[in-house]
Tab-separated table of C-alpha atoms in Angstrom:
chain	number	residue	atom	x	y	z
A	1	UNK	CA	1.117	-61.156	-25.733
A	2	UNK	CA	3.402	-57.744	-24.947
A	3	UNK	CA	1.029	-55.466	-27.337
A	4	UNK	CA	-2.239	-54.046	-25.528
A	5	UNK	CA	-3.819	-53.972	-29.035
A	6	UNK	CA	-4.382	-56.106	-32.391
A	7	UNK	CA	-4.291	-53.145	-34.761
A	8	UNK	CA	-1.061	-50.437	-34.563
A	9	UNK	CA	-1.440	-46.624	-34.426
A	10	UNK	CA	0.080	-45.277	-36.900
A	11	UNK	CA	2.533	-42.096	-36.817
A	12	UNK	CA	4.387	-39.482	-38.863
A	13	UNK	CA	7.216	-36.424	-38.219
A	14	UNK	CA	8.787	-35.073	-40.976
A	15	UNK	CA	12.423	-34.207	-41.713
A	16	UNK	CA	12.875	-30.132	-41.871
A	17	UNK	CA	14.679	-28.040	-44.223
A	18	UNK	CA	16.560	-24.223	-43.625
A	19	UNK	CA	15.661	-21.846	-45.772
A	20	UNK	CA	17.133	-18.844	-43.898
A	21	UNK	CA	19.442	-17.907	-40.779
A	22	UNK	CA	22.406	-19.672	-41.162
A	23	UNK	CA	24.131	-20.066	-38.261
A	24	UNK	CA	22.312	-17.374	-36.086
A	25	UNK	CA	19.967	-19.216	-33.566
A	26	UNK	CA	23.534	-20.283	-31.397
A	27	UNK	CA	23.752	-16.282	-31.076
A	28	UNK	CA	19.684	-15.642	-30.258
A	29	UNK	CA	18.955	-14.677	-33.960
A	30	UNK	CA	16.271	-15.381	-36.454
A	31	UNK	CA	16.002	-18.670	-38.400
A	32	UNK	CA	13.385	-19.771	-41.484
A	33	UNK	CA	12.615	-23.433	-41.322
A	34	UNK	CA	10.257	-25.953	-43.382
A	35	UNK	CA	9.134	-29.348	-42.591
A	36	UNK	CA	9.183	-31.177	-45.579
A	37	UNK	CA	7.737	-34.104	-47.262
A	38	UNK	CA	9.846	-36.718	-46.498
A	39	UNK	CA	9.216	-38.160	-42.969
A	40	UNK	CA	9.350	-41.057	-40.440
A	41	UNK	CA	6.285	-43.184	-40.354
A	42	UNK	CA	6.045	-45.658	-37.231
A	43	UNK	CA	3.642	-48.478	-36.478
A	44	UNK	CA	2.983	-48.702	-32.543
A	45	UNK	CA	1.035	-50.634	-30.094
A	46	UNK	CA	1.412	-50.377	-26.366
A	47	UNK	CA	3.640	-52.847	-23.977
A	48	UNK	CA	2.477	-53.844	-21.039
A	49	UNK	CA	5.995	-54.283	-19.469
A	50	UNK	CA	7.561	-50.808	-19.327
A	51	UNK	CA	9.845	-51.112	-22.581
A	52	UNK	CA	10.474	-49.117	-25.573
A	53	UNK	CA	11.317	-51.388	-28.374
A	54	UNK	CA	12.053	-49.340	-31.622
A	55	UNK	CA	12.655	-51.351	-34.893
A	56	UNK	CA	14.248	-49.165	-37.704
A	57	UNK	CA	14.281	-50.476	-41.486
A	58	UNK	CA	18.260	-51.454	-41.823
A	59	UNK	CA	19.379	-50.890	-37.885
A	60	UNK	CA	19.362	-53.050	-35.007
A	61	UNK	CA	16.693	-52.903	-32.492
A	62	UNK	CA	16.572	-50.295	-29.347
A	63	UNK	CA	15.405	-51.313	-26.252
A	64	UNK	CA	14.969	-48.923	-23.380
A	65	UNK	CA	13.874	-50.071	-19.850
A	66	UNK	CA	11.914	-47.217	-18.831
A	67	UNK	CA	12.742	-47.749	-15.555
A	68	UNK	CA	15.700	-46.407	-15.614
A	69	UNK	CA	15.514	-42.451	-16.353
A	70	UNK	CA	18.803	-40.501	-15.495
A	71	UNK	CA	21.673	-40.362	-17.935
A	72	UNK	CA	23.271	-43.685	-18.946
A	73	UNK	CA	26.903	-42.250	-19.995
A	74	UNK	CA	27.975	-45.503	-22.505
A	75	UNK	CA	24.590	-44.585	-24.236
A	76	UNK	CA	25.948	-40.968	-25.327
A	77	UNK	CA	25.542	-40.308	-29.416
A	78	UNK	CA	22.573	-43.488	-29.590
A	79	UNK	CA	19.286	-43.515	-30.075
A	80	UNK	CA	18.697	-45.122	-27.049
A	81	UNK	CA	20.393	-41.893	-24.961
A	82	UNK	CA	17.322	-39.754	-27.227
A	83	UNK	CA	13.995	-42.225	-25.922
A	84	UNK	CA	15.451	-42.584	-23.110
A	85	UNK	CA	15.992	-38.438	-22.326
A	86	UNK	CA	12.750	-37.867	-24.247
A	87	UNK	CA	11.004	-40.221	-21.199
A	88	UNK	CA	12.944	-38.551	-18.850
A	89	UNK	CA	11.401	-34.775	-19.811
A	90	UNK	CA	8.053	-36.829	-19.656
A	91	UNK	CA	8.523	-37.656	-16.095
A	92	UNK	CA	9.560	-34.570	-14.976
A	93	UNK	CA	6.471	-32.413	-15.879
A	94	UNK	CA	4.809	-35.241	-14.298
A	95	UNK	CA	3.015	-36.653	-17.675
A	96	UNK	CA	2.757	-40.461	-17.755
A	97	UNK	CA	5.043	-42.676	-19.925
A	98	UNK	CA	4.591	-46.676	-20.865
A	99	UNK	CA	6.435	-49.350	-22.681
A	100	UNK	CA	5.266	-49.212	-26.830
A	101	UNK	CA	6.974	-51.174	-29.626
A	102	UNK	CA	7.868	-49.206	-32.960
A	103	UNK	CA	8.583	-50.099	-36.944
A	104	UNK	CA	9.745	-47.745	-38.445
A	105	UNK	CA	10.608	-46.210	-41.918
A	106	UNK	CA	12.371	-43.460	-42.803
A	107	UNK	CA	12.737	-40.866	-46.054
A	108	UNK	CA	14.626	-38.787	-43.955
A	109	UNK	CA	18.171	-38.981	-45.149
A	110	UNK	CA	20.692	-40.045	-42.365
A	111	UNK	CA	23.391	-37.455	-42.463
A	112	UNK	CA	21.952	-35.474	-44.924
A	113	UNK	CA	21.009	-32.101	-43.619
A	114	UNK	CA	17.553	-32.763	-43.207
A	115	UNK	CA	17.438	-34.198	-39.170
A	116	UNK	CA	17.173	-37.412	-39.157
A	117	UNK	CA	17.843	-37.261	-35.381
A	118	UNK	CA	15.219	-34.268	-34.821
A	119	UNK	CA	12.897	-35.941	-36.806
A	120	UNK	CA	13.462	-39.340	-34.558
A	121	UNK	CA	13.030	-37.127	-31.156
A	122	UNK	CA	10.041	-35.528	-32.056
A	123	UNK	CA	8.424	-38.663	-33.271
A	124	UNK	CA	9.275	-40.615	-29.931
A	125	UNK	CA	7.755	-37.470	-28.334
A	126	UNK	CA	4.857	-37.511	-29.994
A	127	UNK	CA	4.412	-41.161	-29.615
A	128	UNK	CA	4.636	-40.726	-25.704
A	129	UNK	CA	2.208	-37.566	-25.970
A	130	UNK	CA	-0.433	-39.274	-28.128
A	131	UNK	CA	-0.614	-43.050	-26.497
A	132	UNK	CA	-0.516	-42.317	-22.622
A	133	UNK	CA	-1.182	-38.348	-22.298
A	134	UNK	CA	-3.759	-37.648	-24.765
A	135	UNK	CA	-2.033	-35.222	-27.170
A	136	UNK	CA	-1.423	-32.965	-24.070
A	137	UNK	CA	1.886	-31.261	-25.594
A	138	UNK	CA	1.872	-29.032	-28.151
A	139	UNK	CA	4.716	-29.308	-30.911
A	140	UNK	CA	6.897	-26.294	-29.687
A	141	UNK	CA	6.893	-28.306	-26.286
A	142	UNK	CA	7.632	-31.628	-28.325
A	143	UNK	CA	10.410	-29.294	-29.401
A	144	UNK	CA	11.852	-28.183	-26.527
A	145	UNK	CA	11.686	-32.144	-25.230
A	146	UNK	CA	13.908	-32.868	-28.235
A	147	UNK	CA	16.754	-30.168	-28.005
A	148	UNK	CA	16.785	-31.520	-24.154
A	149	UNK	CA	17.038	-34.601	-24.853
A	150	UNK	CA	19.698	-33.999	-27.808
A	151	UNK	CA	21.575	-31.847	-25.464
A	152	UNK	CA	21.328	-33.757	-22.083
A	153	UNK	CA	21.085	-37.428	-23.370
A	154	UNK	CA	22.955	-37.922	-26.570
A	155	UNK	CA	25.677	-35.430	-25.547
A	156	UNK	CA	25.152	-32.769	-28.377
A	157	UNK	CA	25.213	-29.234	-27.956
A	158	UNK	CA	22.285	-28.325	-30.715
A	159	UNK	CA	20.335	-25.455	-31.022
A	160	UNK	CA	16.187	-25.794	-31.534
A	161	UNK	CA	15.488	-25.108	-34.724
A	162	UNK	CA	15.593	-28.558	-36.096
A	163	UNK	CA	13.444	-30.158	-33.848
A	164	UNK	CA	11.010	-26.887	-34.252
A	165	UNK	CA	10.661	-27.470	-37.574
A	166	UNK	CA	10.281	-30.826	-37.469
A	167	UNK	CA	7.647	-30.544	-35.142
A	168	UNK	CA	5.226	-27.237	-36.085
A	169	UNK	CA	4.551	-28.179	-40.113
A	170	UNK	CA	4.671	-26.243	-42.826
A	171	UNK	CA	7.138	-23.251	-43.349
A	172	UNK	CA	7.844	-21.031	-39.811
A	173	UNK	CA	10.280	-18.251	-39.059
A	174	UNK	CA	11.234	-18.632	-35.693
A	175	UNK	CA	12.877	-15.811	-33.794
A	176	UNK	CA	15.581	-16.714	-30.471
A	177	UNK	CA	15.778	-13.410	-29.106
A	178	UNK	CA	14.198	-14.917	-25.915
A	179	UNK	CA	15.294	-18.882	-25.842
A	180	UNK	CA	12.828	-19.949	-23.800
A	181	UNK	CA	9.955	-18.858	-25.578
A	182	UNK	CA	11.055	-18.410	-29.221
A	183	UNK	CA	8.308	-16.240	-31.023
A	184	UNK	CA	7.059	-18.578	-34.007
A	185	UNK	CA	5.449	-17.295	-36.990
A	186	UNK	CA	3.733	-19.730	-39.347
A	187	UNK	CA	2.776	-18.751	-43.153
A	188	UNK	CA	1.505	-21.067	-45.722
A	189	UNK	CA	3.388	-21.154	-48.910
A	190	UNK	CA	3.538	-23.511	-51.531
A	191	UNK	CA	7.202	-23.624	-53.784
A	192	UNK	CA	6.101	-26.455	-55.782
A	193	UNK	CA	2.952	-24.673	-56.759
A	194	UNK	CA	5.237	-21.644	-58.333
A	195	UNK	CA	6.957	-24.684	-60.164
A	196	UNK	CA	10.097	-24.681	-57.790
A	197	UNK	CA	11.129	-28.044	-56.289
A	198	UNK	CA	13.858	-27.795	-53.469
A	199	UNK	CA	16.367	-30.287	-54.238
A	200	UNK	CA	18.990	-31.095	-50.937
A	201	UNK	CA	21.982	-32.202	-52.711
A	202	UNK	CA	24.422	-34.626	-50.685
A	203	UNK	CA	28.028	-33.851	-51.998
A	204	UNK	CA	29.394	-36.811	-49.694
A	205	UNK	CA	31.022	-36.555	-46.298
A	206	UNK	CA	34.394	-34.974	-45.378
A	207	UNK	CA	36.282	-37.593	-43.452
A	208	UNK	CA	37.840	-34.665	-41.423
A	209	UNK	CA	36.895	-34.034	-37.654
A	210	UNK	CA	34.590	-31.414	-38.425
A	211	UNK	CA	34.053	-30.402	-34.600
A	212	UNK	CA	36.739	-27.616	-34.100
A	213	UNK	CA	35.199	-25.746	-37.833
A	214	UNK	CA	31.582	-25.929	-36.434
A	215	UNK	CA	32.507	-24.711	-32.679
A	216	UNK	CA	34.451	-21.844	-34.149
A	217	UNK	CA	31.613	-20.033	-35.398
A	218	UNK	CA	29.540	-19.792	-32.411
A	219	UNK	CA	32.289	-18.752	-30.594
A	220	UNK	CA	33.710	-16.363	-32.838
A	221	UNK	CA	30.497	-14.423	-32.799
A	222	UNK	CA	30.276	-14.571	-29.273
A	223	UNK	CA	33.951	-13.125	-29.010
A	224	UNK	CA	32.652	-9.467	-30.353
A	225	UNK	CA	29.711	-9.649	-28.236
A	226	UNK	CA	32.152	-9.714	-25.007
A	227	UNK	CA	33.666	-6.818	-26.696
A	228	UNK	CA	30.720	-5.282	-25.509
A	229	UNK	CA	29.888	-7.156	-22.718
A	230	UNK	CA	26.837	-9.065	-24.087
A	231	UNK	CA	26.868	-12.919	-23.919
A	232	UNK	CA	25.455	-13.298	-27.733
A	233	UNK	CA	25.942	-10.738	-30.906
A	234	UNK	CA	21.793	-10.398	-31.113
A	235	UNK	CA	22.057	-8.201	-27.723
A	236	UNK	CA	24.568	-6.179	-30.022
A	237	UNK	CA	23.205	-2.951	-31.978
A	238	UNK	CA	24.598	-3.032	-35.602
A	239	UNK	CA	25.407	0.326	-35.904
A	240	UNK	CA	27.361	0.259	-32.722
A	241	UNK	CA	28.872	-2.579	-33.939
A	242	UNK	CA	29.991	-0.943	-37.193
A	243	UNK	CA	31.057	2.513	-35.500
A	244	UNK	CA	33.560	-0.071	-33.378
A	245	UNK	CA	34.671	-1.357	-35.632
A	246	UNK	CA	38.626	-0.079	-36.247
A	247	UNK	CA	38.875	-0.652	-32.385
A	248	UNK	CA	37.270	-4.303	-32.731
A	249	UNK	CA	39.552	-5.291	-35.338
A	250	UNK	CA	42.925	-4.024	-33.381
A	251	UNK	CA	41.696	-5.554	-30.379
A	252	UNK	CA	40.345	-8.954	-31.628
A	253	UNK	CA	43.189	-9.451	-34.117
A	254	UNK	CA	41.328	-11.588	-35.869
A	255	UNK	CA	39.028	-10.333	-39.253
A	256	UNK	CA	36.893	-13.431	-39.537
A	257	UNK	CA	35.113	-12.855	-36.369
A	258	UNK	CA	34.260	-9.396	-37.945
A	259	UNK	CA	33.280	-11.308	-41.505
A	260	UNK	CA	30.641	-13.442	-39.172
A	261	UNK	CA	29.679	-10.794	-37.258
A	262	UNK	CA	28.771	-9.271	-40.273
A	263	UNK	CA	26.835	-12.097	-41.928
A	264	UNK	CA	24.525	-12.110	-38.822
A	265	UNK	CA	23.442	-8.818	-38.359
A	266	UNK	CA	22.211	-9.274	-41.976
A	267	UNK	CA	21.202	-12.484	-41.843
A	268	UNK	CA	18.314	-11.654	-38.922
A	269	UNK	CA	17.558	-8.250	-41.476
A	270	UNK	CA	16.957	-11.558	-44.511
A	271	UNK	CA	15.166	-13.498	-42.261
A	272	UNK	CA	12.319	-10.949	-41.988
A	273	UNK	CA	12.496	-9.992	-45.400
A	274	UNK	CA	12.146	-13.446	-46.430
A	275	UNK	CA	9.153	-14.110	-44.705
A	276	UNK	CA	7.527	-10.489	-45.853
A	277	UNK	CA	7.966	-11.544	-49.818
A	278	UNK	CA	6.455	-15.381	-48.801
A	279	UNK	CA	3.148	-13.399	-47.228
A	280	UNK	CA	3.195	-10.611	-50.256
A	281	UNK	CA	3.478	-14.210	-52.468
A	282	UNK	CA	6.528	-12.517	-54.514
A	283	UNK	CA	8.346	-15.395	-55.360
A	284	UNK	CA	11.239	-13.153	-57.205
A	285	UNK	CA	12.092	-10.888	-54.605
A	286	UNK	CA	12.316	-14.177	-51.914
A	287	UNK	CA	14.796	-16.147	-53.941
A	288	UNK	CA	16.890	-13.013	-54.605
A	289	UNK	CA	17.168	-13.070	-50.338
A	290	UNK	CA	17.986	-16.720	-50.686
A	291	UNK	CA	20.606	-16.040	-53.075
A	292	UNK	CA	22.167	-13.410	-51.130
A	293	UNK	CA	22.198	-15.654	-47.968
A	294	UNK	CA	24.044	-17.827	-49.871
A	295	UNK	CA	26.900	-14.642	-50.588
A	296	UNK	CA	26.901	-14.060	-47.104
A	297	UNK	CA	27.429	-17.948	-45.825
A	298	UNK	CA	30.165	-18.242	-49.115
A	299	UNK	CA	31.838	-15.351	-48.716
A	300	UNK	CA	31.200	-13.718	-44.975
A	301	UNK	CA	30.457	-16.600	-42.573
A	302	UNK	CA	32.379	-18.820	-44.775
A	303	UNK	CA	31.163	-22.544	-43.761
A	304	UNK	CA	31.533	-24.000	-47.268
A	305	UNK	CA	34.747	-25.568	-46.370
A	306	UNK	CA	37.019	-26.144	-43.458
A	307	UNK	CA	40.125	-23.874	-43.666
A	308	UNK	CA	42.271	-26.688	-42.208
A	309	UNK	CA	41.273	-29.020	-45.619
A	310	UNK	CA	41.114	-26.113	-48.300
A	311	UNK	CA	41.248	-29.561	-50.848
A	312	UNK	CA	38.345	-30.899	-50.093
A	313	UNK	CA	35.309	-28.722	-51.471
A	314	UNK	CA	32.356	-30.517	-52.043
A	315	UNK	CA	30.015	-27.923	-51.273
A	316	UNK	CA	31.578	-24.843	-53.411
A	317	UNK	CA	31.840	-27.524	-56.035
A	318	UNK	CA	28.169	-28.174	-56.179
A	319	UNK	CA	27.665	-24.500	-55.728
A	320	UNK	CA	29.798	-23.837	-58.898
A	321	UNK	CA	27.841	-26.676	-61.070
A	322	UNK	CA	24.398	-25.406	-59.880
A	323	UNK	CA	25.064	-22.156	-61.622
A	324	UNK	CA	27.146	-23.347	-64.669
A	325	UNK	CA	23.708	-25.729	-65.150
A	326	UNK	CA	21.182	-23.605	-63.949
A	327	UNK	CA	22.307	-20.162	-65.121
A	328	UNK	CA	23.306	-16.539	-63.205
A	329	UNK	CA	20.182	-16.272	-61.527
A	330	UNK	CA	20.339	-20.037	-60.018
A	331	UNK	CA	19.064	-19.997	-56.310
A	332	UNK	CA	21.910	-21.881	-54.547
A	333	UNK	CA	22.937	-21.875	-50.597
A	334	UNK	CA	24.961	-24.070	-48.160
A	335	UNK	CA	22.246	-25.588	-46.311
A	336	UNK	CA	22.223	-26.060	-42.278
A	337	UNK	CA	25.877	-26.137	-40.987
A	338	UNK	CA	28.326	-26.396	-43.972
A	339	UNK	CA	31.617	-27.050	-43.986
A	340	UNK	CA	30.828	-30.403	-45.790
A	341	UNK	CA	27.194	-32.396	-46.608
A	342	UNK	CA	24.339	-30.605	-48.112
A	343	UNK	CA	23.460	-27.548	-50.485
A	344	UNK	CA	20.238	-26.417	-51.299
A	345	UNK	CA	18.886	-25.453	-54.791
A	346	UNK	CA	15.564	-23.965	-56.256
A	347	UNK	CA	15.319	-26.029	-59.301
A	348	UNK	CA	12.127	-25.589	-61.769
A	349	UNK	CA	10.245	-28.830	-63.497
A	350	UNK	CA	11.406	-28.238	-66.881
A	351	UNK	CA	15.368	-28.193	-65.877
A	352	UNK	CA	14.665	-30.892	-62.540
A	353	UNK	CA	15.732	-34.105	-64.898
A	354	UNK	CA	18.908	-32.667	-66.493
A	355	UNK	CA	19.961	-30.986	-62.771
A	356	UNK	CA	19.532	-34.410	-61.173
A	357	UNK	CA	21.867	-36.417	-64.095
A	358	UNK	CA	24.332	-33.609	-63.975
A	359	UNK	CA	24.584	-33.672	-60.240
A	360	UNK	CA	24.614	-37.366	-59.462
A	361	UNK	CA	27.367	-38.128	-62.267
A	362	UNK	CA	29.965	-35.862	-59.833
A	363	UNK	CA	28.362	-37.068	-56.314
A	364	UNK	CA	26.599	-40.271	-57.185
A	365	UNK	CA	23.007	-41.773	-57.655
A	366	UNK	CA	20.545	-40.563	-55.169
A	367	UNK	CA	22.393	-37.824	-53.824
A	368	UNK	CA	19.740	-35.079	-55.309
A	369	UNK	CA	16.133	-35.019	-53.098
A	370	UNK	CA	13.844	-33.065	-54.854
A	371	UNK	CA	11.313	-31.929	-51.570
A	372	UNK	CA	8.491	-30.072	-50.962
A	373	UNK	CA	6.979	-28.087	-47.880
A	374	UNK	CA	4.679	-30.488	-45.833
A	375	UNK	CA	1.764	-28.611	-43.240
A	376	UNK	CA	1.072	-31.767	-41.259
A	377	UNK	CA	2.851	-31.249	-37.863
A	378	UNK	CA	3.995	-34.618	-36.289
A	379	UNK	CA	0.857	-36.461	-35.073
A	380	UNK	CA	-0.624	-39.785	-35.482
A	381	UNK	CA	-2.005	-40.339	-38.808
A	382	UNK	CA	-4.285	-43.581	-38.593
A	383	UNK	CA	-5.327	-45.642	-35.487
């Protein structure tokens, strides 16, 4: 008998939501988040032989030998590369790690927006942290474990917010002005109880290579910070920025830089402003910040579609039929990193039905999750 115990532990991280700060934590800036109520639930016992066995509903098994702890190359963009750099960060701050077995479940949509592979991290990390070092890590360190794991292990270059948001609970707006201690700031709000569900909508994956469209923004950004010889446009003041700006755009040649440049600076100002109307509970002057994020991302940072496959529009699409269903004043964004996958809509009970058979008879059955904000961090639930 591999299993130290009769009776599994039982354990929970949720999938997380943006609600703000598109695109700016790559350039130090300030990011909303949610965890929501959809999450990964995992029975565990203990192993006696040094293994990780994880069993996921609909996947094959992982198995990690945990005695092996440096980077396995063939395992880059697998779920084994994430235990096995989660153990790794374990080891290193000289906490103890030990074989478990895992079934799991998930509600956290694979490729939809919400982190499935955050969500995964942070559960593995809290699985170590619970069963061998007595909840000794708090979530923003379960967080940090994650993004190094992400970056290090499965080979992608991710900022933190997902895996922060997964981890803390609840709705947090997280400011990267210093990476290595981000400043968190939790507030308790409640969209359902205003009568707002947050539906993700899933307008279907863009076969494209994607890579180039997402790298380009960081990048971009960065390119009128070196203008003035900062490494990211949050060192940058905005006023400067704006005062440089007929020099900037003979120099850089290139207006969209400018357009993104733009949609930060404001995006950080949003950021704040939509935490201020959450803690003043003024639920009108919050969505009108939501809707004007949306603009911004649209029109400014423009991530709704790649410019390289201009026929392809999923996102704008579901965009477009939000409003025609919802009205003018429909609160509608991209959500998380655009350029094809999920949007975000505040949709009310009375119109939730009709917005759900609308959108699925364009992008299909099941591709509208109506969510709501969860304040349970990632912990272990029953033992």
């Amino acid at each position: 008998n591999l299993f130290g115990q009769a009776s599994p532990s039982v354990f929970s991280t949720a999938g997380r939501t943006e609600l703000g700060g598109n695109h700016t934590d790559h350039n130090l800036g300030r990011v909303l988040a949610a965890t929501i109520n959809l999450d990964t639930i995992a029975a565990v016992t203990k192993r006696t032989d040094n293994k990780v066995v994880l069993i996921s509903e609909g996947y094959p098994a992982v198995e990690i030998d945990l005695d092996v702890l440096e980077v396995v190359e063939q395992e880059k963009n697998t779920t084994e590369a994430l235990v096995r750099g989660i153990a790794c960060a374990f080891s290193k701050r000289g906490l103890v790690i030990g074989g478990w077995q895992a079934n799991t479940t998930s509600r956290v949509l694979k490729g939809s927006g919400l982190s499935s592979s955050a969500a995964v991290e942070v559960l593995c990390g809290t699985i170590f942290n619970h069963l061998y070092n007595a909840d000794a890590l708090s979530p923003v360190e379960l967080a940090i474990i994650g993004k190094f794991s992400e970056n290090v292990y499965f080979g992608k270059p991710s900022g933190l917010m997902d895996q922060m948001a997964c981890a803390y609970g609840g709705i947090i707006g997280i400011d990267f002005a210093d990476e290595q201690k981000p400043v968190i700031e939790p507030i308790q709000y409640s969209f359902s109880e205003q009568g707002y569900h947050l539906c993700i909508v899933d307008t279907g994956g863009n076969h494209a290579d994607l890579t180039p469209a997402y790298a380009a923004v960081p990048a971009e950004m960065r390119k009128v910070a070196a203008y003035f010889s900062k490494d990211h446009l949050r060192q940058v003041d905005q006023n400067t920025f704006f005062q440089a700006l007929p020099e900037l755009r003979s120099r850089l040649n290139n207006d969209r830089c400018l357009l993104r440049a733009m949609h930060f600076f404001q995006e950080n100002i949003r950021v704040k402003g939509m935490l201020a109307c959450l803690a003043a509970n003024d639920i009108k002057a919050y969505l009108s910040l939501v809707r004007q994020s949306g603009e911004s991302s649209f029109c400014f940072l423009q991530n709704l579609y790649p410019s390289f496959f201009p026929e392809e529009q999923g996102l704008s699409l579901a965009i477009a039929m939000t409003i025609s269903m919802l009205g003018p004043d429909a609160t509608v964004r991209v959500h998380g990193g655009g350029f094809a996958g999920t949007i975000q809509a505040y949709v009310q009970e009375n119109e939730l039905k009709n917005y759900i058979q609308g959108m699925e008879a364009v992008f299909g059955k099941g591709s509208v999750t109506p969510s709501a904000v969860r304040s349970k961090p990632t912990c272990c639930i029953a033992e």
